[in-house]
Coordinates of C-alpha atoms in Angstrom, one line a residue:
M276 CA 0.9 -41.8 3.3
S277 CA 4.4 -42.6 4.5
A278 CA 7.1 -40.0 4.6
T279 CA 9.0 -41.9 1.9
N280 CA 6.2 -41.2 -0.6
Y281 CA 6.7 -37.4 -0.3
V282 CA 8.7 -35.6 -2.9
S283 CA 10.4 -32.3 -2.7
P284 CA 8.4 -29.3 -3.9
T285 CA 11.5 -28.0 -5.6
S286 CA 13.9 -29.6 -8.0
S287 CA 17.1 -31.1 -6.6
T288 CA 19.9 -33.3 -7.7
S289 CA 19.8 -35.0 -4.3
T290 CA 17.3 -37.5 -3.1
P291 CA 13.9 -35.7 -3.2
T292 CA 12.5 -35.5 0.3
W293 CA 10.4 -33.0 2.2
H294 CA 11.4 -31.5 5.5
H295 CA 9.0 -32.7 8.2
F296 CA 7.8 -29.1 8.7
E297 CA 6.7 -29.0 5.0
R298 CA 4.8 -32.2 5.5
K299 CA 3.0 -30.7 8.4
V300 CA 2.1 -27.6 6.4
D301 CA 0.9 -29.7 3.6
E302 CA -1.5 -31.6 5.9
V303 CA -3.1 -28.3 7.1
K304 CA -4.2 -26.6 3.9
P305 CA -6.7 -23.7 4.1
S306 CA -10.0 -24.3 2.4
K307 CA -10.7 -22.7 -1.0
T308 CA -13.5 -20.8 0.6
D309 CA -11.1 -19.2 3.1
M310 CA -8.6 -18.4 0.4
N311 CA -11.4 -16.8 -1.7
R312 CA -12.4 -14.7 1.3
L313 CA -8.9 -13.5 1.8
V314 CA -8.5 -12.4 -1.8
M315 CA -11.9 -10.7 -1.9
D316 CA -11.2 -8.9 1.4
Y317 CA -7.9 -7.6 -0.1
L318 CA -9.6 -6.3 -3.2
V319 CA -12.4 -4.6 -1.3
T320 CA -10.2 -3.1 1.4
N321 CA -7.7 -1.7 -1.1
G322 CA -10.3 -0.5 -3.5
Y323 CA -10.3 -2.6 -6.7
P324 CA -14.0 -2.9 -7.7
A325 CA -13.3 -4.2 -11.2
A326 CA -11.0 -6.9 -9.9
A327 CA -13.5 -7.7 -7.1
Q328 CA -16.3 -8.1 -9.6
K329 CA -14.3 -10.4 -11.9
F330 CA -13.0 -12.5 -9.0
A331 CA -16.5 -12.9 -7.6
L332 CA -17.7 -14.2 -11.0
E333 CA -14.7 -16.5 -11.5
A334 CA -14.7 -17.9 -8.0
N335 CA -18.5 -18.2 -8.0
I336 CA -18.9 -16.2 -4.8
E337 CA -21.4 -13.6 -3.7
P338 CA -20.6 -10.3 -5.6
V339 CA -19.7 -7.2 -3.6
D340 CA -21.3 -3.9 -3.6
V341 CA -18.8 -2.1 -5.8
E342 CA -20.5 1.3 -5.3
S343 CA -19.3 1.3 -1.7
I344 CA -15.7 1.3 -3.1
R345 CA -16.2 3.9 -5.8
E346 CA -15.5 6.9 -3.5
R347 CA -12.2 5.5 -2.4
V348 CA -11.3 4.7 -6.0
E349 CA -12.0 8.3 -7.0
I350 CA -9.9 9.6 -4.2
R351 CA -7.1 7.3 -5.1
T352 CA -7.2 8.3 -8.7
A353 CA -7.0 12.0 -7.7
I354 CA -4.0 11.4 -5.4
Y355 CA -2.2 9.2 -7.9
S356 CA -2.6 11.8 -10.6
G357 CA -1.4 14.6 -8.4
N358 CA -4.8 16.4 -8.1
I359 CA -4.7 16.7 -4.3
Q360 CA -7.2 19.5 -4.0
A361 CA -9.8 17.2 -5.7
A362 CA -8.9 14.4 -3.3
I363 CA -9.4 16.7 -0.3
E364 CA -12.7 17.8 -1.6
K365 CA -13.9 14.3 -2.1
I366 CA -12.8 13.3 1.4
N367 CA -14.7 16.2 2.8
E368 CA -17.8 15.1 0.8
L369 CA -17.6 11.7 2.5
N370 CA -17.2 13.2 6.0
P371 CA -15.4 16.5 6.9
Q372 CA -14.5 15.1 10.3
I373 CA -12.1 12.6 8.7
L374 CA -9.6 15.4 8.2
D375 CA -10.8 17.7 11.0
E376 CA -10.1 15.0 13.5
N377 CA -6.8 13.9 11.9
P378 CA -4.6 17.0 11.6
S379 CA -1.5 14.9 10.7
L380 CA -3.3 13.3 7.7
H381 CA -4.6 16.7 6.7
F382 CA -1.2 18.3 6.8
S383 CA 0.3 15.3 4.9
L384 CA -2.2 15.9 2.1
L385 CA -1.6 19.7 2.0
R386 CA 2.2 19.0 2.0
L387 CA 1.7 16.7 -0.9
Q388 CA -0.3 19.4 -2.7
L389 CA 2.6 21.7 -2.2
V390 CA 5.0 19.1 -3.6
E391 CA 2.7 18.9 -6.7
L392 CA 2.8 22.7 -7.1
I393 CA 6.5 22.7 -6.9
R394 CA 6.7 19.8 -9.4
S395 CA 4.6 21.8 -11.8
C396 CA 6.6 25.0 -11.6
S397 CA 9.9 23.2 -11.9
V398 CA 9.1 21.6 -15.3
N399 CA 11.0 24.4 -16.9
P400 CA 13.8 26.7 -15.6
D401 CA 11.6 29.8 -15.8
G402 CA 8.6 28.3 -14.0
D403 CA 6.7 30.6 -11.7
I404 CA 7.1 29.5 -8.1
T405 CA 4.6 32.1 -6.8
P406 CA 1.6 29.6 -6.6
A407 CA 3.7 27.3 -4.5
L408 CA 4.9 30.0 -2.1
E409 CA 1.4 31.4 -1.7
F410 CA 0.0 28.0 -0.9
A411 CA 2.7 27.3 1.6
T412 CA 2.1 30.6 3.2
S413 CA -1.7 30.4 3.4
Q414 CA -2.2 26.6 4.1
L415 CA 0.9 25.1 5.7
A416 CA 2.6 27.9 7.5
P417 CA -0.3 28.5 10.0
R418 CA -0.3 24.8 10.8
A419 CA 3.5 24.2 11.1
P420 CA 4.0 25.8 14.6
T421 CA 1.5 23.3 16.1
N422 CA 3.8 20.3 15.6
P423 CA 7.6 20.2 15.3
Q424 CA 7.3 17.5 12.6
F425 CA 5.0 19.7 10.6
L426 CA 7.6 22.5 10.7
E427 CA 10.4 20.1 9.7
D428 CA 8.4 18.7 6.8
L429 CA 7.5 22.1 5.5
E430 CA 11.1 23.3 5.6
K431 CA 12.2 20.2 3.8
T432 CA 9.5 20.6 1.1
L433 CA 10.3 24.2 0.5
A434 CA 14.0 23.2 -0.1
L435 CA 12.8 21.6 -3.3
L436 CA 12.5 25.2 -4.7
I437 CA 16.3 25.7 -4.2
Y438 CA 17.8 22.6 -5.7
P439 CA 17.3 21.3 -9.3
K440 CA 15.5 18.0 -9.5
E441 CA 18.6 16.2 -10.9
N442 CA 20.7 17.3 -7.9
L443 CA 18.4 16.6 -5.0
T444 CA 19.9 15.3 -1.8
P445 CA 18.9 11.8 -0.6
S446 CA 16.6 13.3 1.9
L447 CA 14.7 15.4 -0.6
A448 CA 14.6 13.1 -3.6
P449 CA 11.8 10.9 -2.1
L450 CA 9.5 13.9 -2.0
L451 CA 9.2 13.8 -5.8
H452 CA 8.9 10.1 -6.1
S453 CA 5.6 8.5 -6.8
D454 CA 5.9 6.4 -3.6
L455 CA 4.9 9.5 -1.6
R456 CA 1.5 9.6 -3.4
R457 CA 1.1 5.9 -2.7
D458 CA 2.0 6.3 1.0
I459 CA -0.4 9.2 1.5
Y460 CA -3.2 7.4 -0.2
A461 CA -2.7 4.3 2.0
K462 CA -3.2 6.6 5.1
V463 CA -6.2 8.2 3.5
N464 CA -7.7 4.8 2.7
A465 CA -7.2 3.6 6.2
A466 CA -8.8 6.7 7.7
I467 CA -11.9 6.4 5.5
L468 CA -12.3 2.7 6.3
Q469 CA -11.9 3.5 10.0
D470 CA -14.5 6.2 9.8
Q471 CA -16.9 3.7 8.1
G472 CA -16.3 1.2 10.9
A473 CA -14.4 -1.2 8.6
R474 CA -11.0 -2.9 8.9
T475 CA -8.3 -0.5 8.0
E476 CA -6.1 -3.1 6.5
A477 CA -6.6 -6.3 4.5
L478 CA -6.6 -9.6 6.4
L479 CA -4.0 -10.9 4.0
C480 CA -1.5 -8.3 5.2
D481 CA -2.2 -9.2 8.8
F482 CA -1.6 -12.9 7.9
A483 CA 1.6 -12.1 6.1
R484 CA 3.0 -10.2 9.1
L485 CA 2.0 -12.9 11.5
Y486 CA 3.7 -15.5 9.2
A487 CA 6.9 -13.5 9.2
W488 CA 6.7 -13.0 13.0
A489 CA 6.2 -16.7 13.6
E490 CA 9.1 -17.6 11.4
Q491 CA 11.4 -15.1 13.2
K492 CA 10.4 -16.5 16.6
A493 CA 10.9 -20.1 15.5
R494 CA 14.4 -19.3 14.2
E495 CA 15.2 -17.4 17.4
A496 CA 14.1 -20.5 19.4
K497 CA 16.3 -22.7 17.1
K498 CA 13.3 -24.7 15.9
D499 CA 13.9 -27.3 13.2
I500 CA 12.4 -25.5 10.2
P501 CA 13.7 -25.3 6.5
D502 CA 16.3 -22.6 5.7
K503 CA 13.8 -20.9 3.5
L504 CA 10.0 -20.6 3.8
D505 CA 7.8 -19.4 1.1
L506 CA 4.4 -18.0 1.7
G507 CA 3.5 -18.7 -1.9
L508 CA 2.6 -15.2 -3.0
G509 CA 5.7 -14.3 -5.0
E510 CA 8.9 -15.5 -6.4
S511 CA 11.0 -14.7 -3.3
N512 CA 11.5 -17.3 -0.6
N513 CA 12.6 -14.7 1.8
S514 CA 10.0 -14.0 4.4
N515 CA 11.3 -10.5 4.8
S516 CA 9.7 -9.7 1.5
T517 CA 6.5 -11.3 2.4
L518 CA 4.6 -8.1 2.8
D519 CA 5.8 -6.8 -0.5
N520 CA 4.7 -10.0 -2.2
T521 CA 1.1 -9.8 -0.9
A522 CA 0.6 -6.7 -3.0
N523 CA 1.2 -8.8 -6.1
A524 CA -1.1 -11.7 -5.3
P525 CA -4.3 -11.2 -7.2
Q526 CA -4.0 -9.8 -10.8
L527 CA -7.6 -9.4 -11.8
G528 CA -9.5 -6.6 -13.5
A529 CA -6.4 -4.6 -14.3
S530 CA -7.9 -2.9 -17.3
N531 CA -10.6 -1.2 -15.3
D532 CA -8.8 -0.3 -12.0
T533 CA -6.7 2.7 -11.3
V534 CA -3.3 3.1 -12.9
M535 CA -0.6 5.2 -11.3
T536 CA 0.3 7.7 -13.9
N537 CA 3.3 9.5 -12.4
N538 CA 6.6 8.4 -13.9
G539 CA 4.8 5.7 -15.7
D540 CA 4.4 3.7 -12.6
V541 CA 1.5 1.2 -12.3
D542 CA 0.0 0.2 -9.0
S543 CA 1.6 -3.0 -7.9
M544 CA -1.8 -4.6 -7.3
I545 CA -2.8 -4.3 -11.0
S546 CA 0.5 -4.3 -12.9

């Protein structure tokens, strides 16, 4: 097909033509099998059994063993709901060495547990802060001297007891945001997958980073590429948001997968 037969993928008032780079991209399309594998890998790696089952059925591919994902789903549910003690217990049931051999992750979970205790006692002005102080003293204080970052994180977390939630400093406010639960779970999920000898991150995320890196290098080298490149996983054409957009790619099985309950937030994967 000649170049004059190509039309622009976006509407324009000018003569519709494709950039030669877009023509080359269109000529090298991944197979449907490869795309299905990427989606399934994302669902399994990030722990969405209901979505994985539904996608396997709709894409007519071999179903996955969802039971192998259940433990991570239960841990995610516990963390997202603020029940950190239950999450720690479930991790230890899988393999106590996961936390024993990763003191930084263990401390992060304990610190999040302290945040949840502080959140509970600060619901009303007369809330009892004793449970939070006792937990900090018994669980976090002995670990803090072993790492300067641990000590700094503990001091910052205890500062939540001093300031009212509505007047928190920019450095303290993120501690009470649901993103902290999400970030800690991501680390837990990676640690469990690594312990099981699996990939710690979905192939789709690796691909998105590689895509963004390649675009950056091409622009630095002054290559002739379009002003905007779209990976096709979201509305934005800005490759800097590529990694964020990958989280919104599949939207299957939302009714049966975990919902983030804190502050009414829903996990971006299943919103």
